[in-house]
Short mmCIF file of C-alpha atoms in Angstrom, two decimals:
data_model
loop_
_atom_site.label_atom_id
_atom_site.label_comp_id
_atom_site.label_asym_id
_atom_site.label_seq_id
_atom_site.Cartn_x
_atom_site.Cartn_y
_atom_site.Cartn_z
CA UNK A 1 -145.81 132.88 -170.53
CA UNK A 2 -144.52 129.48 -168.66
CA UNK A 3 -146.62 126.95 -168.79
CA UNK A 4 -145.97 123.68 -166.10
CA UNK A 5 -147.53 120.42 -166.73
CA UNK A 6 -147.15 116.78 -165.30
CA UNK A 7 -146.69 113.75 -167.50
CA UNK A 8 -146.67 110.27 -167.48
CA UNK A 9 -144.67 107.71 -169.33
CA UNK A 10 -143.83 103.88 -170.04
CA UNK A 11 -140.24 104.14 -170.28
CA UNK A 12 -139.41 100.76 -172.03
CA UNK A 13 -139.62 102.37 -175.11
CA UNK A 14 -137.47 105.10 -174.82
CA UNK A 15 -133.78 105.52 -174.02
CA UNK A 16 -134.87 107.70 -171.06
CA UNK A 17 -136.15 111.48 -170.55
CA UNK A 18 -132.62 113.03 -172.38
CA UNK A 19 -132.89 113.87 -175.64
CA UNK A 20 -130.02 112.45 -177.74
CA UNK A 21 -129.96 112.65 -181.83
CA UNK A 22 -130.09 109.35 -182.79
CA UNK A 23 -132.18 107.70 -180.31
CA UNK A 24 -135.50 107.33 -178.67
CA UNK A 25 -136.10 109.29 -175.82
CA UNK A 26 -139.34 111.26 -173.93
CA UNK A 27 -138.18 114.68 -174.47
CA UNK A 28 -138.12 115.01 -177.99
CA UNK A 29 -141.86 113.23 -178.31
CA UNK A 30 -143.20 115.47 -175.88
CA UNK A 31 -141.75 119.18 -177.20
CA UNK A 32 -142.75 118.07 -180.77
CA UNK A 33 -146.34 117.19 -179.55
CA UNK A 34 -146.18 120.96 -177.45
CA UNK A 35 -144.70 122.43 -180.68
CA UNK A 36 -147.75 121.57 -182.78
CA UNK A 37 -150.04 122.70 -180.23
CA UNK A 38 -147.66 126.38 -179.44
CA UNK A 39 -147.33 126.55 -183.42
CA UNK A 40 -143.55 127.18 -182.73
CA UNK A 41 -141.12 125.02 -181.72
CA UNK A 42 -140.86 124.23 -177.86
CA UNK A 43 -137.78 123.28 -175.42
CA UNK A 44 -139.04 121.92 -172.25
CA UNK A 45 -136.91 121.39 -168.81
CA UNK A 46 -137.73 118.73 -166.44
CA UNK A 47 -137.76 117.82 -162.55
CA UNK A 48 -135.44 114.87 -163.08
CA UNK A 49 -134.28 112.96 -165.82
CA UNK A 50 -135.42 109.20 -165.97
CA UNK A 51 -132.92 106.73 -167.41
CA UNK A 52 -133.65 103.91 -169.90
CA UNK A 53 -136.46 102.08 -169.50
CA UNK A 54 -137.68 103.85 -166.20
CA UNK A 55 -141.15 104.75 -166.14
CA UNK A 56 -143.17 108.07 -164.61
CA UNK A 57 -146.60 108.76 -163.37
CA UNK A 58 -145.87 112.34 -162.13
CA UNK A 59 -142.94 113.76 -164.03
CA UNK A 60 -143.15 117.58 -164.03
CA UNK A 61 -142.13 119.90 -166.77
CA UNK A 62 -142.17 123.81 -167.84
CA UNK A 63 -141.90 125.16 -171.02
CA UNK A 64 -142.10 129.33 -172.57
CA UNK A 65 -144.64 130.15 -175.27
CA UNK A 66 -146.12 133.23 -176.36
CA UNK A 67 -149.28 130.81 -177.91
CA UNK A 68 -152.42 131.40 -176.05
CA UNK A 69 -153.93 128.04 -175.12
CA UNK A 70 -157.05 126.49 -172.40
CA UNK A 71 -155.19 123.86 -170.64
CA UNK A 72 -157.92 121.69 -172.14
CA UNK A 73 -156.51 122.77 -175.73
CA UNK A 74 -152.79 122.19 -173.99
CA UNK A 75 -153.08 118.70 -172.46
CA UNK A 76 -156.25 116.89 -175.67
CA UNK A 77 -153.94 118.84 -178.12
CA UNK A 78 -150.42 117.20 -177.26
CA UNK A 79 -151.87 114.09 -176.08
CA UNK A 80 -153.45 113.66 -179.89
CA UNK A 81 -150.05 113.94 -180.79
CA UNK A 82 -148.22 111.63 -178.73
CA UNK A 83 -147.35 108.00 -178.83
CA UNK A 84 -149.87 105.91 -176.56
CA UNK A 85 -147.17 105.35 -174.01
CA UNK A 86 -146.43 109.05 -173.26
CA UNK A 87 -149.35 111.49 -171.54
CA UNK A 88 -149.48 115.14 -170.61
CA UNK A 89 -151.68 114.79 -167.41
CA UNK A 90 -152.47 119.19 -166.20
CA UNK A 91 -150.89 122.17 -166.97
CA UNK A 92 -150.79 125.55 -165.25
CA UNK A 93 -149.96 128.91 -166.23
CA UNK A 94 -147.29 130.08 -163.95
CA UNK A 95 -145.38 132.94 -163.19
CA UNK A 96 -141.23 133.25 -164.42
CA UNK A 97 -140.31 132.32 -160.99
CA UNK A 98 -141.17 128.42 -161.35
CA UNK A 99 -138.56 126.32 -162.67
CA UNK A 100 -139.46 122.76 -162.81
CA UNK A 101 -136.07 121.23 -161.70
CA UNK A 102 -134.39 123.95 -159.54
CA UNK A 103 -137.93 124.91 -157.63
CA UNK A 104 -138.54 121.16 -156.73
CA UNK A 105 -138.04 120.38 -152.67
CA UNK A 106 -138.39 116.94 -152.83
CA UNK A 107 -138.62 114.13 -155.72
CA UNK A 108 -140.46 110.59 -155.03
CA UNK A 109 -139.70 106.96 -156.52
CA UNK A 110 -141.05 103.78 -156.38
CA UNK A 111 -139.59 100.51 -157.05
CA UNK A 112 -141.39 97.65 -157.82
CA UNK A 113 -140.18 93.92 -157.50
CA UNK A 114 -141.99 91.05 -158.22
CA UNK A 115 -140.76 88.17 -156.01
CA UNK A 116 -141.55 84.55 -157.56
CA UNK A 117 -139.76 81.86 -159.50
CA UNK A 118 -141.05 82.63 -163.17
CA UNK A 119 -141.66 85.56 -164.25
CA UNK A 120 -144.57 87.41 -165.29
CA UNK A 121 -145.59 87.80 -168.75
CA UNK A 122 -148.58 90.40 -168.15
CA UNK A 123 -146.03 92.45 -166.13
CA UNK A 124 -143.33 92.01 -168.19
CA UNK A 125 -141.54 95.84 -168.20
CA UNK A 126 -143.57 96.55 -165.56
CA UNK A 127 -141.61 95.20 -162.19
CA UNK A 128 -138.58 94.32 -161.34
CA UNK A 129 -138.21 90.55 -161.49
CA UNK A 130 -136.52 88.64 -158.04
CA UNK A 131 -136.66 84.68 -158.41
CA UNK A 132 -134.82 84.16 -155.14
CA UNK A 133 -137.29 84.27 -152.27
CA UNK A 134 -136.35 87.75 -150.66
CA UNK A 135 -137.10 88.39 -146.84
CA UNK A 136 -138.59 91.50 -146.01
CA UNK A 137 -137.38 92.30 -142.46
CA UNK A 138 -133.50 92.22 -143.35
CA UNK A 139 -133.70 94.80 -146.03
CA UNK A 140 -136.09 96.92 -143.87
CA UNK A 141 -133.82 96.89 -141.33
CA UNK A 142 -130.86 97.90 -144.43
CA UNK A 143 -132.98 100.84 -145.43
CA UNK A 144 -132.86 102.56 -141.93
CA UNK A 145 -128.89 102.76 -142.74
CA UNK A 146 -129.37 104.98 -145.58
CA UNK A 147 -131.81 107.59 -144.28
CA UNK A 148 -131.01 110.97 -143.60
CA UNK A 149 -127.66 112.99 -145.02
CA UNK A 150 -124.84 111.20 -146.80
CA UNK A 151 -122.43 110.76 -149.07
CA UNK A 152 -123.54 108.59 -151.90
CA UNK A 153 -121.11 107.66 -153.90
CA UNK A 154 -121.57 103.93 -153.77
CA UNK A 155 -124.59 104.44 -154.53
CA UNK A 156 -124.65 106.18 -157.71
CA UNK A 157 -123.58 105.30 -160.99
CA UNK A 158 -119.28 105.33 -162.21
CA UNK A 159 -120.33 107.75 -164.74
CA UNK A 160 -122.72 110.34 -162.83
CA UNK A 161 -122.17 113.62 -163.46
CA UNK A 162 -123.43 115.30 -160.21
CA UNK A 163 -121.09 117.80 -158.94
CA UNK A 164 -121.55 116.57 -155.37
CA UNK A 165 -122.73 113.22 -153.98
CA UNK A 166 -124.23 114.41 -150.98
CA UNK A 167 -128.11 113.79 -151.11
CA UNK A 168 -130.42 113.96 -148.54
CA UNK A 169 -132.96 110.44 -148.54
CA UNK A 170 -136.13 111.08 -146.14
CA UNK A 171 -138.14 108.01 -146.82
CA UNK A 172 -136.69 104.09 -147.78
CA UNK A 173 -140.25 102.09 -146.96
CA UNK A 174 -140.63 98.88 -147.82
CA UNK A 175 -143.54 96.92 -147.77
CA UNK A 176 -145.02 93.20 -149.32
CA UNK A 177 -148.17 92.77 -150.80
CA UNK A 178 -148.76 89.51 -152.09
CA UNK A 179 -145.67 88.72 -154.30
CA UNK A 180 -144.71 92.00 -154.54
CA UNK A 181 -142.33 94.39 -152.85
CA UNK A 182 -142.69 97.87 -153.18
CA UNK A 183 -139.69 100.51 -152.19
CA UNK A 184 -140.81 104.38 -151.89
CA UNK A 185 -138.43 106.73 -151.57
CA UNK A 186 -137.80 110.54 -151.38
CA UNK A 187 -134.56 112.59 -151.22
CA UNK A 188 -134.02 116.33 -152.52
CA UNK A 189 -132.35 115.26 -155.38
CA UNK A 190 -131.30 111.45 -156.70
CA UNK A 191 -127.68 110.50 -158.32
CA UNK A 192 -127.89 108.34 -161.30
CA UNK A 193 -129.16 105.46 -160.53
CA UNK A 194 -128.65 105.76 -156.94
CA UNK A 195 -132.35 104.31 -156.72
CA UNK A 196 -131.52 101.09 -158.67
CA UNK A 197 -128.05 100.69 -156.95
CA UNK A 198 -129.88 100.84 -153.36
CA UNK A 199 -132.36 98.50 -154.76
CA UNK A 200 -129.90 95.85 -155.79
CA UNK A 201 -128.39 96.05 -152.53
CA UNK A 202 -131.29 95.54 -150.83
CA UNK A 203 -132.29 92.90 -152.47
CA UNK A 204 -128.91 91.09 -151.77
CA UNK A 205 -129.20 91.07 -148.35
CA UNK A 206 -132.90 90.06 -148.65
CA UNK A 207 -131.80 86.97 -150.48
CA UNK A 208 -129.60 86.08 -147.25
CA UNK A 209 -126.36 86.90 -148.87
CA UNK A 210 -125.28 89.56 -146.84
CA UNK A 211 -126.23 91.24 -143.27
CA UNK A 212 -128.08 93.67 -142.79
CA UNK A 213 -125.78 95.67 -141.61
CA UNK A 214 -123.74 95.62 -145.13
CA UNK A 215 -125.77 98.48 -146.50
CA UNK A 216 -124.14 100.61 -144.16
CA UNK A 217 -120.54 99.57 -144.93
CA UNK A 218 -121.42 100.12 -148.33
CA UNK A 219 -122.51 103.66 -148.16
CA UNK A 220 -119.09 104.28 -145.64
CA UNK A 221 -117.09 102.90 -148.07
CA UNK A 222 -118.05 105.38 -150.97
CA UNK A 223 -116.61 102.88 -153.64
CA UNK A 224 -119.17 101.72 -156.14
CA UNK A 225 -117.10 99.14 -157.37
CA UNK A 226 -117.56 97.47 -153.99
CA UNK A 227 -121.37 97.65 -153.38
CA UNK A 228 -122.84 94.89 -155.97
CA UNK A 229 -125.13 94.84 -158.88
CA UNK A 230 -127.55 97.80 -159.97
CA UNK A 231 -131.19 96.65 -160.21
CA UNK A 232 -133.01 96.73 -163.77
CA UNK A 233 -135.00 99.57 -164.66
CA UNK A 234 -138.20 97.93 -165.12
CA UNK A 235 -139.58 98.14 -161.34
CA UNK A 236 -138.86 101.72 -161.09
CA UNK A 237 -141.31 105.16 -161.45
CA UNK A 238 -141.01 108.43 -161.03
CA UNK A 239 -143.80 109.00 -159.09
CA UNK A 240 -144.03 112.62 -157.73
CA UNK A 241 -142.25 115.98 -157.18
CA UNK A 242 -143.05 118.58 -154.25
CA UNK A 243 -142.54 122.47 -154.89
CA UNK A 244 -143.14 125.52 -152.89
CA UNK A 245 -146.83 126.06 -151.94
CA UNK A 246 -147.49 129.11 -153.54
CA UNK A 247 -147.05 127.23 -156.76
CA UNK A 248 -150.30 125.26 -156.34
CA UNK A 249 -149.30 122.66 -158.43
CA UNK A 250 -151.07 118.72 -158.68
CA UNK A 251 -148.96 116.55 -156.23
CA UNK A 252 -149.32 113.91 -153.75
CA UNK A 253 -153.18 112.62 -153.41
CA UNK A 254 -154.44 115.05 -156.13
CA UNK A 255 -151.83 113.74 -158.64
CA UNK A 256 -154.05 112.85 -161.24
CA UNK A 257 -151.62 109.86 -162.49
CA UNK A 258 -150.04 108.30 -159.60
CA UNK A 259 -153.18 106.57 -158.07
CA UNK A 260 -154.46 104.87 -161.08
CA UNK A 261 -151.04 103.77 -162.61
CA UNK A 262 -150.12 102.11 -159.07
CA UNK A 263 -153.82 100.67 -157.91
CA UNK A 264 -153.67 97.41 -160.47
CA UNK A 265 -150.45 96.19 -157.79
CA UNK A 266 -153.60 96.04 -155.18
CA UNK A 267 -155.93 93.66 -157.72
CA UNK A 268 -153.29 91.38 -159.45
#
């Protein structure tokens, strides 16, 4: 049978989702967890692969077993077995036509930044740290640039491996709440790190040293080497994944990690 479930993870551990040999990353925690629970040895494929030290609150994943298991026995059984900064959230029992990366419509982000001189040492991992004041209205005024079809290859990393760089980007909100700016985005798929790259520009033109109107030149240019510095990691969770109704999967305000990992930005 296939078996989906969502999980959640600090990434600042971890070398991102990939699994590589010699070096820590999410996957290979979270298929040996699954394997003790299957009894057999489990390969799991994701919705999008996070890179180094980039968090998720609603990563989705399948897997194939032929072990028969409550999704109680799935998610207390794995989560026994993993380290305290990776959780399995749900699982579902779904049919052979679900694929967790090629099924999913749309994949959410959110990038934090924490705008003040010093940094915070309670946060510290957590956000992206600014110490030049950043205005917001300049770099909302950016975002509306990028929305909608385009050719990112400014935008995305000199080694991506994406076959095109044509994404589609249907939401680039920013908002401030207290020192904090928060970035949500969605697109059908993301380049690597085409979130972090937009996020650096942004922020440069927030700082007053470039117009507004530069994040457009950028993104017409299609030169990376000419669109300035890519963000850290920190700020930056994978927050959520859409797929095909008939799926009934956990998602948007029934995603049982999103709310709780984001709420403490509303009490700090």
């Amino acid at each position: 049978m296939r078996i989906a479930a969502g999980v959640e993870y600090d990434g600042s551990a971890f070398c991102g989702w990939q699994y590589q040999e010699h070096s820590p990353n999410v996957q290979a925690v979270v298929e040996k967890a699954l394997g003790k629970v299957a009894n057999h040895p489990v390969r799991v494929m994701c919705a999008g692969r996070t890179d180094s030290g980039v968090h998720a609150a609603g990563q989705v994943i399948h897997f194939d077993t032929d072990a028969v298991r409550s999704e109680f026995s799935w998610v207390r059984g794995s989560n026994s077995n993993l380290p305290p900064g990776v959780r399995l959230l749900w699982t579902r029992e779904m049919d052979e036509t679900f694929h967790a990366r090629f099924r999913a419509q749309r994949r959410y982000y959110r990038y934090v930044i924490f705008n003040r001189p010093i940094h915070s040492a309670c946060l510290h991992k957590r956000v992206s740290w600014e110490y030049r004041p950043l205005e917001l209205p300049p770099m909302q005024q950016a975002a509306r640039h990028l929305l909608g079809e385009h050719d990112f290859s400014a935008y995305r990393a000199v080694a991506c491996q994406a076959k095109s760089p044509v994404r589609t980007l249907y939401q680039l909100d920013l908002r401030q709440q207290g020192p904090f700016i928060i970035m949500d985005l969605s697109a059908n798929a993301f380049l690597h790190h085409m979130v972090r790259n937009i996020a650096g520009v942004l922020m440069r033109i927030g700082a007053g040293e470039a117009e507004p109107d530069w994040a457009r030149q950028v993104l017409e240019l299609r030169d990376r080497t000419l669109a300035g510095v890519t963000a850290p990691p920190d700020g930056l969770y994978f927050t959520r994944v859409d797929y095909p109704a008939q799926f009934e999967l956990p998602g948007g305000a029934d995603n049982p990690g999103a709310g709780g990992v984001f709420d403490f930005f509303s009490v700090i």
